[in-house]
Amino acid sequence: MTDTIDIPGYRAGTWVVDPTHTEVGFSVRHLMIAKVRGKFEKFEATFVTGENPLESSVTAKAEVASINTGEPNRDGHLRTGDFFEADKFPYIEFVSTGVRVDGGDFKIDGDLTIKGTTKPVTFDFEFAGFQSDPYGNYKAGGTATTKIKREDWGLTYNAALEGGGVLIGSDVTITIEIEAALQA
């Protein structure tokens, strides 16, 4: 095992997520037969890449009130105490605790806080590469995914279905499509 890795095009520094080219999304089973997808419209994230990529860090937060599943009534319900309680807990936050390589794949370990509860999670990170945009900005991109049990964060609202099963699945897949710019 090596203590450092080489990534072509890698640069140490501070990177800020580009909100016009980034999406913070999620999906969860509905009626046990389909998936409902949603996203948070307002979010921010900063990445600090160290000289050694494995010494990098991430801090991020999403504004709960900006949730958008494409159905305004459902979005309003998700903001209530039945789910996120947006007035009391306005942000979902993530703070990394480490970056590692596992079998050739990047893993970002950290603490995820939802509705006042903080628990450790690991995001699988698929690094897409580096590229300069037409305006001279140096950018990095990739996809981060994790799966959580919503009940672990106090998101317990549900209803039994007449035909068996429940209205809302337990597993929530979080998928973040990231593009970030290196700050000068």
Short mmCIF file of C-alpha atoms in Angstrom, two decimals:
data_model
loop_
_atom_site.label_atom_id
_atom_site.label_comp_id
_atom_site.label_asym_id
_atom_site.label_seq_id
_atom_site.Cartn_x
_atom_site.Cartn_y
_atom_site.Cartn_z
CA MET A 1 0.00 0.00 0.00
CA THR A 2 1.27 3.46 -0.87
CA ASP A 3 0.92 6.61 1.22
CA THR A 4 0.40 8.84 -1.81
CA ILE A 5 -1.02 8.52 -5.31
CA ASP A 6 -0.26 10.18 -8.63
CA ILE A 7 -3.15 11.74 -10.54
CA PRO A 8 -2.38 13.30 -13.95
CA GLY A 9 -3.29 17.00 -13.96
CA TYR A 10 -3.65 17.13 -10.19
CA ARG A 11 -3.14 20.49 -8.45
CA ALA A 12 -3.17 21.26 -4.75
CA GLY A 13 -5.36 24.15 -3.65
CA THR A 14 -8.86 25.25 -2.75
CA TRP A 15 -11.71 24.37 -5.09
CA VAL A 16 -15.24 25.77 -4.97
CA VAL A 17 -18.16 23.90 -6.45
CA ASP A 18 -19.69 25.41 -9.59
CA PRO A 19 -23.46 25.41 -8.85
CA THR A 20 -24.43 25.72 -12.52
CA HIS A 21 -22.63 22.47 -13.33
CA THR A 22 -23.26 20.51 -10.13
CA GLU A 23 -26.32 18.63 -8.87
CA VAL A 24 -27.05 17.34 -5.37
CA GLY A 25 -29.65 14.64 -5.87
CA PHE A 26 -31.30 11.70 -4.18
CA SER A 27 -33.67 8.84 -4.91
CA VAL A 28 -35.94 6.71 -2.70
CA ARG A 29 -38.50 3.97 -3.38
CA HIS A 30 -42.17 5.00 -3.48
CA LEU A 31 -44.97 2.44 -3.06
CA MET A 32 -42.19 -0.15 -3.21
CA ILE A 33 -42.44 -0.15 -7.02
CA ALA A 34 -40.91 3.09 -8.31
CA LYS A 35 -38.25 5.62 -7.38
CA VAL A 36 -38.85 9.27 -6.61
CA ARG A 37 -35.93 11.52 -7.43
CA GLY A 38 -35.22 14.94 -6.09
CA LYS A 39 -32.49 17.49 -5.67
CA PHE A 40 -31.48 20.47 -3.59
CA GLU A 41 -31.40 23.67 -5.62
CA LYS A 42 -29.18 25.62 -3.18
CA PHE A 43 -25.89 24.20 -1.92
CA GLU A 44 -22.23 25.00 -1.51
CA ALA A 45 -19.06 22.98 -1.14
CA THR A 46 -15.35 23.59 -0.79
CA PHE A 47 -12.59 21.07 -1.47
CA VAL A 48 -9.06 21.56 -0.23
CA THR A 49 -6.65 19.32 -2.09
CA GLY A 50 -3.35 18.69 -0.35
CA GLU A 51 0.03 18.07 -1.92
CA ASN A 52 -0.84 14.42 -1.31
CA PRO A 53 -4.35 13.78 -2.73
CA LEU A 54 -5.09 11.47 0.21
CA GLU A 55 -4.74 14.46 2.56
CA SER A 56 -7.62 16.37 0.90
CA SER A 57 -10.84 17.48 2.58
CA VAL A 58 -14.42 18.45 1.76
CA THR A 59 -17.03 20.58 3.49
CA ALA A 60 -20.50 20.90 2.00
CA LYS A 61 -24.03 21.90 2.85
CA ALA A 62 -27.41 21.89 1.13
CA GLU A 63 -30.30 24.17 2.04
CA VAL A 64 -33.23 21.95 3.04
CA ALA A 65 -35.86 24.51 1.98
CA SER A 66 -34.52 24.28 -1.59
CA ILE A 67 -35.64 20.64 -1.98
CA ASN A 68 -37.26 19.97 -5.36
CA THR A 69 -38.87 16.67 -6.34
CA GLY A 70 -40.95 18.22 -9.11
CA GLU A 71 -44.12 18.09 -6.99
CA PRO A 72 -44.72 21.26 -4.90
CA ASN A 73 -47.09 19.57 -2.40
CA ARG A 74 -44.58 16.79 -1.71
CA ASP A 75 -41.75 19.32 -1.42
CA GLY A 76 -43.79 21.27 1.15
CA HIS A 77 -44.42 18.08 3.13
CA LEU A 78 -40.71 17.19 3.05
CA ARG A 79 -39.93 20.57 4.66
CA THR A 80 -42.21 19.83 7.65
CA GLY A 81 -41.53 18.02 10.92
CA ASP A 82 -42.67 14.76 9.29
CA PHE A 83 -39.38 14.82 7.41
CA PHE A 84 -36.59 17.42 7.43
CA GLU A 85 -38.10 20.09 9.72
CA ALA A 86 -36.49 22.81 7.59
CA ASP A 87 -37.34 25.69 9.95
CA LYS A 88 -35.41 24.09 12.81
CA PHE A 89 -32.71 22.32 10.75
CA PRO A 90 -32.11 24.50 7.67
CA TYR A 91 -29.08 22.59 6.32
CA ILE A 92 -27.85 19.11 5.55
CA GLU A 93 -24.08 19.16 6.11
CA PHE A 94 -21.12 16.96 5.28
CA VAL A 95 -17.58 17.25 6.64
CA SER A 96 -14.98 14.78 5.42
CA THR A 97 -12.79 12.88 7.85
CA GLY A 98 -10.54 11.19 5.29
CA VAL A 99 -9.86 10.26 1.69
CA ARG A 100 -8.62 6.81 0.75
CA VAL A 101 -8.20 4.43 -2.14
CA ASP A 102 -9.86 1.04 -1.83
CA GLY A 103 -9.14 -1.42 -4.64
CA GLY A 104 -8.48 1.39 -7.07
CA ASP A 105 -11.64 3.31 -6.12
CA PHE A 106 -11.70 6.60 -4.21
CA LYS A 107 -13.63 6.69 -0.92
CA ILE A 108 -14.47 9.86 0.97
CA ASP A 109 -15.29 9.21 4.60
CA GLY A 110 -17.06 11.83 6.64
CA ASP A 111 -19.82 12.95 8.96
CA LEU A 112 -23.28 13.61 7.50
CA THR A 113 -25.66 15.75 9.56
CA ILE A 114 -29.37 15.62 8.80
CA LYS A 115 -32.07 16.97 11.11
CA GLY A 116 -29.56 17.49 13.93
CA THR A 117 -28.21 13.93 13.82
CA THR A 118 -24.63 13.29 12.72
CA LYS A 119 -23.48 9.87 11.54
CA PRO A 120 -20.48 8.60 9.57
CA VAL A 121 -20.92 7.82 5.87
CA THR A 122 -18.65 6.87 3.00
CA PHE A 123 -19.09 8.30 -0.48
CA ASP A 124 -17.79 6.33 -3.44
CA PHE A 125 -16.08 8.90 -5.66
CA GLU A 126 -15.69 8.37 -9.38
CA PHE A 127 -13.11 10.92 -10.48
CA ALA A 128 -13.73 12.20 -14.02
CA GLY A 129 -10.64 14.37 -14.47
CA PHE A 130 -9.39 17.92 -14.89
CA GLN A 131 -10.04 20.42 -17.67
CA SER A 132 -9.58 24.12 -18.38
CA ASP A 133 -12.76 25.89 -19.46
CA PRO A 134 -12.87 28.54 -22.23
CA TYR A 135 -12.53 31.30 -19.59
CA GLY A 136 -9.24 30.11 -18.13
CA ASN A 137 -10.68 28.34 -15.08
CA TYR A 138 -9.11 25.03 -14.08
CA LYS A 139 -11.85 22.58 -13.16
CA ALA A 140 -12.21 19.10 -11.68
CA GLY A 141 -15.21 16.83 -11.86
CA GLY A 142 -16.64 13.57 -10.67
CA THR A 143 -19.55 11.73 -9.14
CA ALA A 144 -19.99 10.95 -5.45
CA THR A 145 -22.59 8.41 -4.28
CA THR A 146 -23.66 6.85 -1.02
CA LYS A 147 -26.66 4.99 0.33
CA ILE A 148 -28.15 5.74 3.74
CA LYS A 149 -31.05 4.47 5.85
CA ARG A 150 -33.23 7.54 6.32
CA GLU A 151 -34.47 6.34 9.71
CA ASP A 152 -30.90 6.59 11.06
CA TRP A 153 -31.29 10.38 10.76
CA GLY A 154 -34.77 10.59 12.29
CA LEU A 155 -36.63 10.59 8.96
CA THR A 156 -39.18 8.00 10.09
CA TYR A 157 -42.45 9.16 8.52
CA ASN A 158 -44.15 6.33 6.61
CA ALA A 159 -47.48 4.63 6.00
CA ALA A 160 -48.42 0.97 5.61
CA LEU A 161 -49.91 0.00 2.26
CA GLU A 162 -53.11 -2.01 2.01
CA GLY A 163 -51.44 -4.48 -0.35
CA GLY A 164 -48.41 -4.87 1.92
CA GLY A 165 -45.22 -2.91 2.27
CA VAL A 166 -44.79 0.77 2.98
CA LEU A 167 -45.23 4.09 1.21
CA ILE A 168 -41.57 5.17 1.39
CA GLY A 169 -38.49 2.97 1.20
CA SER A 170 -35.80 3.02 3.86
CA ASP A 171 -32.78 3.30 1.54
CA VAL A 172 -31.95 6.71 0.11
CA THR A 173 -29.29 6.96 -2.58
CA ILE A 174 -27.48 10.29 -2.62
CA THR A 175 -25.77 11.18 -5.89
CA ILE A 176 -23.71 14.32 -6.35
CA GLU A 177 -22.49 15.32 -9.81
CA ILE A 178 -19.60 17.67 -9.09
CA GLU A 179 -17.74 20.30 -11.06
CA ALA A 180 -15.44 22.55 -9.04
CA ALA A 181 -13.08 25.38 -9.96
CA LEU A 182 -9.60 25.89 -8.56
CA GLN A 183 -9.43 29.25 -6.80
CA ALA A 184 -6.59 31.62 -7.68
#
